[in-house]
Coordinates of C-alpha atoms in Angstrom, one line a residue:
Chain A
X1 CA 79.9 94.2 120.1
X2 CA 78.8 95.0 116.5
X3 CA 80.2 92.6 114.0
X4 CA 81.3 92.9 110.5
X5 CA 80.0 90.3 108.0
X6 CA 81.8 89.6 104.8
X7 CA 79.1 88.4 102.5
X8 CA 79.2 85.7 99.9
X9 CA 75.5 85.7 99.7
X10 CA 75.4 84.4 103.3
X11 CA 76.9 85.3 106.6
X12 CA 80.4 84.3 107.4
X13 CA 81.5 83.5 111.0
X14 CA 83.6 86.2 112.8
X15 CA 87.3 85.7 112.8
X16 CA 87.4 85.6 116.6
X17 CA 85.2 82.5 116.6
X18 CA 88.2 80.3 116.0
X19 CA 91.7 80.2 117.5
X20 CA 94.6 77.9 117.8
X21 CA 95.2 76.8 121.4
X22 CA 97.8 74.0 121.0
X23 CA 100.0 73.2 118.0
X24 CA 102.3 70.5 117.8
X25 CA 104.5 69.1 115.0
X26 CA 106.1 65.7 115.0
X27 CA 105.5 65.5 118.7
X28 CA 107.2 68.9 119.5
X29 CA 104.7 71.3 121.0
X30 CA 105.0 75.0 120.0
X31 CA 103.3 76.9 122.6
X32 CA 102.1 80.5 121.9
X33 CA 100.1 83.2 123.5
X34 CA 98.9 84.2 120.0
X35 CA 99.4 81.9 117.2
X36 CA 97.8 84.3 114.7
X37 CA 100.9 86.6 115.2
X38 CA 103.5 84.0 114.9
X39 CA 105.4 82.3 112.2
X40 CA 106.2 78.8 113.3
X41 CA 109.8 78.0 112.5
X42 CA 110.8 74.5 112.0
X43 CA 114.1 75.4 110.1
X44 CA 116.4 74.0 113.0
X45 CA 115.3 70.3 112.5
X46 CA 113.1 70.1 109.3
X47 CA 114.5 68.5 106.2
X48 CA 112.7 67.6 103.0
X49 CA 112.9 63.9 104.0
X50 CA 110.8 64.6 107.0
X51 CA 107.3 63.4 107.2
X52 CA 105.2 66.0 109.1
X53 CA 102.5 65.1 111.7
X54 CA 100.7 68.4 112.6
X55 CA 98.4 68.1 115.5
X56 CA 96.3 71.2 116.4
X57 CA 93.8 71.8 119.0
X58 CA 91.4 74.7 118.1
X59 CA 89.0 76.6 120.3
X60 CA 85.7 77.6 118.5
X61 CA 82.7 79.6 119.7
X62 CA 80.1 77.1 118.5
X63 CA 77.1 78.9 119.5
X64 CA 78.2 82.2 117.9
X65 CA 79.1 80.5 114.7
X66 CA 75.6 79.1 114.6
X67 CA 74.1 82.5 115.4
X68 CA 76.3 84.5 113.0
X69 CA 75.5 82.1 110.1
X70 CA 71.9 81.7 110.9
X71 CA 72.2 78.0 111.0
X72 CA 69.5 75.6 112.5
X73 CA 70.1 73.4 115.3
X74 CA 70.1 70.4 113.0
X75 CA 72.8 71.7 110.8
X76 CA 76.2 70.1 111.2
X77 CA 79.4 72.1 111.6
X78 CA 82.6 70.4 110.5
X79 CA 86.3 71.5 111.0
X80 CA 89.3 70.4 108.9
X81 CA 93.0 71.2 108.4
X82 CA 94.6 71.4 105.0
X83 CA 97.9 72.9 103.8
X84 CA 99.3 74.5 100.8
X85 CA 102.9 74.6 100.1
X86 CA 104.1 77.4 97.6
X87 CA 107.3 75.6 97.1
X88 CA 106.0 72.5 95.5
X89 CA 102.4 73.9 94.9
X90 CA 100.9 70.8 96.7
X91 CA 97.9 70.7 99.0
X92 CA 97.5 68.2 101.7
X93 CA 94.2 67.6 103.4
X94 CA 93.3 66.3 106.9
X95 CA 90.1 64.6 107.8
X96 CA 87.1 66.8 108.5
X97 CA 85.6 66.4 112.0
X98 CA 82.1 67.2 113.3
X99 CA 82.2 69.9 115.8
X100 CA 80.2 69.0 118.9
X101 CA 81.8 71.2 121.6
X102 CA 84.0 74.3 121.7
X103 CA 87.2 72.4 121.3
X104 CA 88.4 70.2 118.6
X105 CA 91.6 68.3 117.9
X106 CA 92.8 67.9 114.3
X107 CA 95.4 66.1 112.5
X108 CA 97.3 66.5 109.1
X109 CA 99.9 64.2 107.8
X110 CA 102.2 65.4 105.0
X111 CA 104.5 62.7 103.4
X112 CA 108.3 63.3 102.9
X113 CA 109.7 65.1 99.8
X114 CA 106.5 66.9 99.1
X115 CA 107.2 70.2 100.9
X116 CA 109.8 73.1 100.3
X117 CA 110.4 76.4 101.8
X118 CA 107.2 77.0 103.8
X119 CA 103.6 76.0 104.1
X120 CA 100.4 77.7 104.9
X121 CA 98.4 75.7 107.4
X122 CA 94.5 76.2 107.0
X123 CA 91.8 75.5 109.4
X124 CA 88.4 75.5 107.7
X125 CA 84.8 75.4 109.1
X126 CA 82.2 74.2 106.8
X127 CA 78.6 73.3 107.2
X128 CA 76.4 70.2 106.3
X129 CA 72.9 71.4 105.9
X130 CA 69.8 69.5 106.6
X131 CA 67.9 69.6 103.2
X132 CA 64.5 69.1 104.8
X133 CA 64.7 72.4 106.6
X134 CA 64.1 75.8 105.2
X135 CA 67.0 78.1 105.2
X136 CA 66.8 81.2 107.3
X137 CA 67.9 84.7 106.0
X138 CA 71.6 85.1 105.9
X139 CA 72.2 81.4 106.1
X140 CA 74.3 79.4 103.6
X141 CA 72.2 77.4 101.1
X142 CA 74.8 74.8 100.1
X143 CA 76.4 72.0 101.9
X144 CA 80.2 72.5 102.3
X145 CA 79.8 76.1 102.2
X146 CA 82.8 77.9 103.9
X147 CA 82.0 79.6 107.1
X148 CA 85.4 80.6 108.1
X149 CA 88.9 80.1 107.2
X150 CA 92.1 80.9 109.0
X151 CA 95.7 80.3 108.2
X152 CA 99.1 80.2 110.0
X153 CA 102.4 80.2 108.3
X154 CA 105.1 77.6 109.1
X155 CA 108.7 78.1 107.8
X156 CA 110.6 75.1 106.7
X157 CA 113.8 75.5 104.8
X158 CA 114.5 75.9 101.2
X159 CA 115.9 78.1 98.6
X160 CA 114.9 81.1 100.6
X161 CA 116.6 80.0 103.7
X162 CA 119.4 77.8 102.4
X163 CA 122.6 78.0 100.6
X164 CA 123.7 76.2 97.5
X165 CA 125.5 73.2 98.4
X166 CA 127.7 71.2 96.0
X167 CA 130.2 68.4 96.5
X168 CA 133.4 68.9 94.6
X169 CA 136.8 67.2 94.0
X170 CA 139.3 69.3 95.9
X171 CA 142.3 67.2 95.0
X172 CA 143.0 69.2 91.8
X173 CA 144.3 72.3 93.8
X174 CA 147.0 71.4 96.5
X175 CA 146.3 74.5 98.4
X176 CA 142.8 73.4 99.2
X177 CA 143.0 69.6 98.8
X178 CA 142.8 69.0 102.5
X179 CA 140.1 71.6 103.3
X180 CA 136.7 70.2 104.4
X181 CA 134.7 73.1 102.7
X182 CA 134.9 76.4 101.0
X183 CA 132.3 79.0 101.8
X184 CA 131.6 81.7 99.1
X185 CA 129.6 84.6 99.9
X186 CA 128.6 87.0 97.0
X187 CA 129.2 90.4 98.0
X188 CA 128.7 91.9 94.6
X189 CA 125.5 93.6 95.6
X190 CA 124.6 97.2 96.2
X191 CA 122.9 97.8 99.6
X192 CA 119.3 97.5 98.2
X193 CA 120.0 94.2 96.5
X194 CA 121.7 92.8 99.5
X195 CA 118.7 93.8 101.8
X196 CA 116.4 91.8 99.5
X197 CA 118.8 88.9 98.7
X198 CA 117.8 85.3 99.5
X199 CA 120.3 82.7 100.9
X200 CA 120.5 80.9 97.7
X201 CA 121.6 83.8 95.6
X202 CA 124.5 84.9 98.1
X203 CA 125.9 81.7 99.8
X204 CA 127.4 78.7 98.1
X205 CA 129.1 76.1 100.1
X206 CA 131.5 73.8 98.3
X207 CA 132.1 70.6 100.2
X208 CA 135.3 68.4 99.7
X209 CA 133.9 65.1 98.3
X210 CA 136.5 63.2 100.5
X211 CA 134.6 64.5 103.5
X212 CA 131.1 63.9 102.2
X213 CA 130.3 61.6 105.2
X214 CA 131.7 63.9 107.8
X215 CA 129.4 66.9 106.6
X216 CA 126.3 64.9 107.7
X217 CA 127.5 64.6 111.3
X218 CA 126.1 67.2 113.8
X219 CA 129.5 68.3 115.2
X220 CA 130.7 69.1 111.7
X221 CA 127.7 71.0 110.8
X222 CA 128.1 73.1 113.8
X223 CA 131.6 74.1 112.8
X224 CA 130.3 74.7 109.3
X225 CA 127.5 77.0 110.6
X226 CA 130.0 78.8 112.8
X227 CA 132.3 79.5 109.8
X228 CA 129.3 80.8 107.9
X229 CA 128.2 83.1 110.6
X230 CA 131.7 84.4 111.3
X231 CA 132.5 85.0 107.6
X232 CA 129.0 86.7 106.9
X233 CA 129.4 89.0 110.0
X234 CA 133.0 89.9 108.9
X235 CA 131.9 90.9 105.5
X236 CA 128.9 92.9 106.9
X237 CA 130.7 94.7 109.7
X238 CA 133.5 95.8 107.4
X239 CA 130.9 97.6 105.1
X240 CA 129.8 100.8 106.6
X241 CA 126.3 100.7 104.9
X242 CA 125.7 97.2 106.1
X243 CA 126.8 97.9 109.5
X244 CA 124.3 100.9 109.7
X245 CA 121.6 98.3 108.7
X246 CA 122.7 96.0 111.4
X247 CA 122.8 98.7 114.1
X248 CA 119.3 100.0 113.7
X249 CA 115.8 98.5 114.1
X250 CA 114.9 98.2 110.5
X251 CA 114.1 94.6 109.0
X252 CA 115.2 93.7 105.8
X253 CA 113.0 91.8 103.2
X254 CA 115.6 89.3 102.2
X255 CA 116.5 86.1 104.1
X256 CA 120.2 86.7 103.9
X257 CA 120.2 90.2 105.5
X258 CA 117.8 89.0 108.1
X259 CA 120.0 86.0 109.0
X260 CA 123.1 88.3 109.4
X261 CA 121.2 90.6 111.5
X262 CA 119.9 87.7 113.7
X263 CA 123.5 86.7 114.1
X264 CA 124.7 90.1 114.7
X265 CA 122.2 90.6 117.6
X266 CA 123.5 87.5 119.1
X267 CA 126.9 89.1 119.5
X268 CA 126.3 92.8 119.6
X269 CA 123.2 95.0 120.6
X270 CA 121.5 97.7 118.6
X271 CA 123.3 101.0 118.8
X272 CA 126.4 99.6 120.4
X273 CA 129.6 101.7 119.8
X274 CA 133.0 100.6 118.8
X275 CA 131.7 97.4 117.0
X276 CA 134.5 97.3 114.4
X277 CA 137.1 97.4 117.0
X278 CA 135.5 94.9 119.3
X279 CA 135.1 92.6 116.4
X280 CA 138.8 92.7 115.8
X281 CA 139.7 92.4 119.5
X282 CA 137.5 89.7 120.6
X283 CA 137.5 87.3 117.7
X284 CA 138.1 84.2 119.9
X285 CA 135.4 84.9 122.4
X286 CA 132.9 85.9 119.5
X287 CA 133.7 82.6 117.8
X288 CA 133.1 80.7 120.9
X289 CA 129.8 82.2 121.5
X290 CA 128.7 81.7 118.0
X291 CA 129.6 78.0 118.1
X292 CA 127.9 77.6 121.4
X293 CA 124.8 79.1 119.8
X294 CA 125.0 76.9 116.6
X295 CA 125.1 73.8 118.8
X296 CA 121.9 75.0 120.6
X297 CA 120.4 75.6 117.3
X298 CA 121.2 72.2 116.1
X299 CA 120.0 70.8 119.5
X300 CA 123.4 69.2 120.2
X301 CA 124.1 70.0 123.8
Chain B
X1 CA 118.0 57.3 100.3
X2 CA 118.3 61.2 100.2
X3 CA 119.4 61.4 96.7
X4 CA 119.5 64.8 95.0
X5 CA 119.3 65.6 91.4
X6 CA 121.5 68.3 90.0
X7 CA 120.2 72.0 90.3
X8 CA 121.1 74.4 87.5
X9 CA 120.5 78.0 88.6
X10 CA 118.5 80.3 86.3
X11 CA 121.4 82.6 85.3
X12 CA 123.6 79.6 84.3
X13 CA 120.8 78.0 82.4
X14 CA 120.0 81.4 80.5
X15 CA 123.7 81.8 79.7
X16 CA 123.9 78.4 77.8
X17 CA 120.3 78.1 76.4
X18 CA 121.4 80.0 73.2
X19 CA 124.1 77.4 72.3
X20 CA 121.6 74.5 72.9
X21 CA 118.9 76.2 70.9
X22 CA 121.5 76.6 68.2
X23 CA 122.3 72.9 68.2
X24 CA 125.7 73.1 70.0
X25 CA 125.3 69.9 72.0
X26 CA 128.0 68.0 73.9
X27 CA 126.3 65.9 76.6
X28 CA 129.3 64.2 78.0
X29 CA 131.3 67.4 78.3
X30 CA 128.3 69.2 79.9
X31 CA 127.7 66.5 82.4
X32 CA 131.3 67.0 83.5
X33 CA 130.7 70.7 84.4
X34 CA 130.5 71.4 88.2
X35 CA 128.5 74.6 88.2
X36 CA 125.3 72.9 89.5
X37 CA 124.5 72.4 93.0
X38 CA 122.6 69.8 95.1
X39 CA 119.6 70.2 97.5
X40 CA 120.8 70.6 101.0
X41 CA 120.5 67.5 103.4
X42 CA 121.2 64.9 100.8
X43 CA 123.2 61.8 101.2
X44 CA 124.6 61.9 97.7
X45 CA 124.1 63.6 94.2
X46 CA 122.8 61.7 91.2
X47 CA 125.7 60.2 89.3
X48 CA 126.9 61.0 85.7
X49 CA 126.4 57.3 84.9
X50 CA 122.9 57.4 86.1
X51 CA 122.1 60.6 84.1
X52 CA 123.5 58.8 80.9
X53 CA 121.3 55.9 81.8
X54 CA 118.2 58.1 81.7
X55 CA 119.2 59.2 78.2
X56 CA 119.8 55.6 77.0
X57 CA 116.4 54.4 78.5
X58 CA 114.6 57.2 76.9
X59 CA 116.0 56.3 73.5
X60 CA 115.1 52.6 74.2
X61 CA 111.5 53.7 75.2
X62 CA 111.1 55.5 71.8
X63 CA 112.3 52.4 70.0
X64 CA 115.6 53.8 68.8
X65 CA 118.7 51.8 69.0
X66 CA 121.1 54.6 68.2
X67 CA 121.7 57.8 70.1
X68 CA 120.4 60.1 67.5
X69 CA 117.0 61.8 68.1
X70 CA 116.5 62.1 64.2
X71 CA 116.0 58.3 64.3
X72 CA 112.9 58.7 66.5
X73 CA 110.1 57.7 64.0
X74 CA 107.6 60.5 65.1
X75 CA 107.3 63.2 67.6
X76 CA 103.4 63.0 67.6
X77 CA 103.3 60.5 70.6
X78 CA 106.3 61.8 72.4
X79 CA 104.5 63.7 75.1
X80 CA 102.1 60.8 75.8
X81 CA 105.0 58.3 76.0
X82 CA 107.1 60.5 78.2
X83 CA 104.1 61.2 80.5
X84 CA 103.3 57.4 80.7
X85 CA 106.8 56.5 81.5
X86 CA 108.3 59.5 83.2
X87 CA 107.8 58.1 86.9
X88 CA 109.7 54.8 85.9
X89 CA 112.3 56.5 83.9
X90 CA 113.1 59.0 86.7
X91 CA 112.2 56.4 89.5
X92 CA 114.7 57.9 91.8
X93 CA 113.6 61.6 91.4
X94 CA 112.2 62.9 94.7
X95 CA 109.1 65.0 94.3
X96 CA 110.8 68.0 96.0
X97 CA 113.4 67.8 93.1
X98 CA 110.7 67.1 90.5
X99 CA 108.9 70.3 91.6
X100 CA 112.1 72.3 91.1
X101 CA 112.6 74.3 88.0
X102 CA 116.5 74.2 88.4
X103 CA 116.4 70.4 88.3
X104 CA 114.5 70.4 85.1
X105 CA 116.7 73.1 83.5
X106 CA 119.6 70.8 84.3
X107 CA 117.8 67.7 82.8
X108 CA 116.8 69.6 79.7
X109 CA 120.0 71.5 78.9
X110 CA 122.5 69.0 80.1
X111 CA 121.0 65.7 79.9
X112 CA 118.3 65.6 77.2
X113 CA 119.0 68.9 75.1
X114 CA 118.7 67.0 71.8
X115 CA 115.3 65.5 72.8
X116 CA 114.0 69.0 73.6
X117 CA 115.5 70.6 70.5
X118 CA 113.8 67.7 68.4
X119 CA 110.5 68.0 70.2
X120 CA 110.2 71.6 69.9
X121 CA 111.7 72.8 66.6
X122 CA 109.9 76.0 67.1
X123 CA 112.8 76.6 69.7
X124 CA 110.9 78.7 72.3
X125 CA 113.2 79.4 75.2
X126 CA 110.8 78.3 77.8
X127 CA 110.9 74.8 76.5
X128 CA 114.4 74.4 77.6
X129 CA 114.0 75.7 81.2
X130 CA 112.1 74.1 84.1
X131 CA 108.5 75.1 84.6
X132 CA 105.1 73.6 85.3
X133 CA 103.4 75.1 82.1
X134 CA 105.7 75.3 79.1
X135 CA 108.9 73.2 80.0
X136 CA 109.6 70.2 77.6
X137 CA 109.7 67.7 80.4
X138 CA 108.7 69.0 83.8
X139 CA 105.1 69.7 82.9
X140 CA 104.7 66.1 81.6
X141 CA 106.5 64.7 84.8
X142 CA 104.3 66.8 87.2
X143 CA 101.2 65.8 85.4
X144 CA 102.1 62.0 85.8
X145 CA 103.1 62.6 89.4
X146 CA 99.8 64.3 90.4
X147 CA 97.2 62.5 88.3
X148 CA 99.0 59.2 87.8
X149 CA 100.7 58.3 84.5
X150 CA 97.7 56.5 82.8
X151 CA 95.3 59.3 83.5
X152 CA 97.8 62.1 82.7
X153 CA 98.9 60.5 79.4
X154 CA 95.3 60.4 78.2
X155 CA 94.7 64.2 78.6
X156 CA 95.3 66.5 75.7
X157 CA 97.7 69.4 76.1
X158 CA 95.1 72.2 76.4
X159 CA 92.9 70.2 78.9
X160 CA 96.0 69.6 81.1
X161 CA 97.0 73.2 80.9
X162 CA 93.5 74.2 82.3
X163 CA 94.3 72.1 85.3
X164 CA 97.9 72.9 86.0
X165 CA 97.8 76.5 85.4
X166 CA 95.6 76.9 88.5
X167 CA 98.0 75.1 91.0
X168 CA 96.7 76.5 94.2
X169 CA 92.9 75.9 93.3
X170 CA 93.1 72.8 91.2
X171 CA 96.5 71.4 90.0
X172 CA 98.0 71.1 93.5
X173 CA 95.0 69.3 94.8
X174 CA 95.6 65.7 93.8
X175 CA 92.0 64.4 94.7
X176 CA 90.3 67.1 93.0
X177 CA 92.4 67.3 89.8
X178 CA 92.1 63.5 89.5
X179 CA 88.3 63.6 89.5
X180 CA 88.2 66.5 87.2
X181 CA 90.7 64.6 84.7
X182 CA 88.6 61.5 85.0
X183 CA 85.4 63.3 84.1
X184 CA 87.0 64.5 80.9
X185 CA 88.4 61.2 79.9
X186 CA 85.2 59.4 80.8
X187 CA 82.9 61.8 78.8
X188 CA 85.1 62.3 75.8
X189 CA 82.8 61.7 72.8
X190 CA 79.6 61.8 74.9
X191 CA 77.1 64.1 73.3
X192 CA 74.3 66.1 75.1
X193 CA 71.6 68.8 74.9
X194 CA 69.4 69.6 71.9
X195 CA 72.3 70.3 69.7
X196 CA 73.8 66.9 70.2
X197 CA 77.2 68.5 70.7
X198 CA 80.1 66.8 72.5
X199 CA 80.0 67.5 76.2
X200 CA 83.8 67.8 76.5
X201 CA 85.6 70.3 74.3
X202 CA 88.6 72.7 74.8
X203 CA 86.2 75.6 75.5
X204 CA 84.0 73.6 77.7
X205 CA 87.0 72.3 79.9
X206 CA 88.3 75.9 80.1
X207 CA 84.9 77.2 81.2
X208 CA 84.5 74.4 83.7
X209 CA 87.9 75.1 85.2
X210 CA 87.1 78.7 85.6
X211 CA 83.7 78.0 87.1
X212 CA 85.0 75.5 89.5
X213 CA 87.7 78.1 90.7
X214 CA 84.7 80.6 91.2
X215 CA 82.5 78.2 93.3
X216 CA 85.5 77.7 95.7
X217 CA 84.9 81.0 97.1
X218 CA 81.9 79.5 98.7
X219 CA 82.1 75.7 98.7
X220 CA 85.2 74.0 100.4
X221 CA 86.3 71.1 98.1
X222 CA 88.7 70.2 100.6
X223 CA 86.1 68.7 102.9
X224 CA 84.0 67.0 100.2
X225 CA 83.8 63.3 100.1
X226 CA 84.8 61.7 96.8
X227 CA 81.1 61.2 95.9
X228 CA 80.4 64.8 96.6
X229 CA 83.4 66.0 94.7
X230 CA 82.4 63.8 91.7
X231 CA 78.8 65.3 91.7
X232 CA 80.3 68.9 92.1
X233 CA 82.5 68.3 89.1
X234 CA 79.8 66.7 87.1
X235 CA 77.3 69.7 88.0
X236 CA 80.2 72.2 87.0
X237 CA 80.7 70.6 83.6
X238 CA 77.0 70.5 82.9
X239 CA 76.7 74.3 83.6
X240 CA 79.9 74.9 81.4
X241 CA 78.3 73.0 78.6
X242 CA 74.9 74.8 78.8
X243 CA 76.6 78.1 79.0
X244 CA 78.8 77.4 75.8
X245 CA 75.8 75.9 74.0
X246 CA 73.7 79.1 74.8
X247 CA 76.1 81.4 73.1

């Protein structure tokens, strides 16, 4: 098959010469038929205080890389992992390993509190050249030249996927003094703004300071999440324009509309008729289903 | 300890920036406002007492016994002193909070507004908001976090800007940015070439940062050893010096 070479003054390896075959994060394996088409989602368990241990097994076509890049047999190919986090703008690097076969296992450790929102995980193939050997046409001329780089996105959690959470003194208002939380959803958007809004600009969770300790417990988080889902669905279903979006196959840009649609599809299906009436008539069943799903998301079974 | 500092959303920060810039400052009253939010998944938020302690400690650090910024003898060394001591002064600030603009908007407008106003009498708006490049405090904290307080406090402003205005290529790569900064500091005052000019200057640092960025499209700095990186940086500065001298 004819190959396309993107030249930096030397030949780069073909994208198909490297693929991810196994990826695990903190001991959890995330199997995929094609990692290139998948965003790895850690939002159900990742928090900023989590240290990330990423292990990846890559499958490479070593002989093709050697041929594509006009390398000599004595030249050494190295492979490494590194990450870039757009939330904190920090890079983290793993150890480069010499490629001796067509498979290689790589590791990357990222300390706690240095990540936010999402990371791009990069695998990088570089070469260490034997200076005594004359370079062939198309070969890189400097050691550490990049032969191929691929990246995969890993979604964490952050301002794009999380609400604003604030602990408040509820005792001042006798009507709410015994409430555990107050969920505020800003609906002051036209449809276009709503479709592109992130969680942090829509959702604010006020937690009663007296129940600060409870809110960390999984069973209360499930109830809180259930309340958020039920409230957000109620608002969206009541609005004809938003309901139209929920009932079609379009995907919104904003994380909030994406979240509402995901939740909607766990209760209703695309094109389903009579949604408003069913929503009214089946509140208890819907709530029970959402609560069950939230307990699965938080892995409390 | 999963402590969160206070996050002040941009729209709130913008709504009160005018008052602060006009000198209308009431720190205690502002610390009592509850319109901030905390980072999710935290055990607790930073207390009002702790925020006041940060103010008090900053006054002490600057050798002032009152709580009036006008008693601070000089603003000349403020950036260097803050950079040198920022990690200690904010020892309980997690990096994830430290990299957030909203946290620094809160610290600047609610906790240390008088310092910001005194430090930047030209009163530019972005000095009062969080941000890696122009913020009164965040830029200094970030440099100290990435480079270490000693190294960061020895860099001149335009030298640091050349590193941190390129976060993906240079400023976010701790190992690379440290070696880059060390080269600047270790070679300040060194002369070279036929002209006998200094090999470190604002123009040369800028030129070197640009050249380094360009070489990265070919060479992967992530896989270089420390020795290789040092040699790569030295070569880049040498080329930048020769280029600027040939003009």
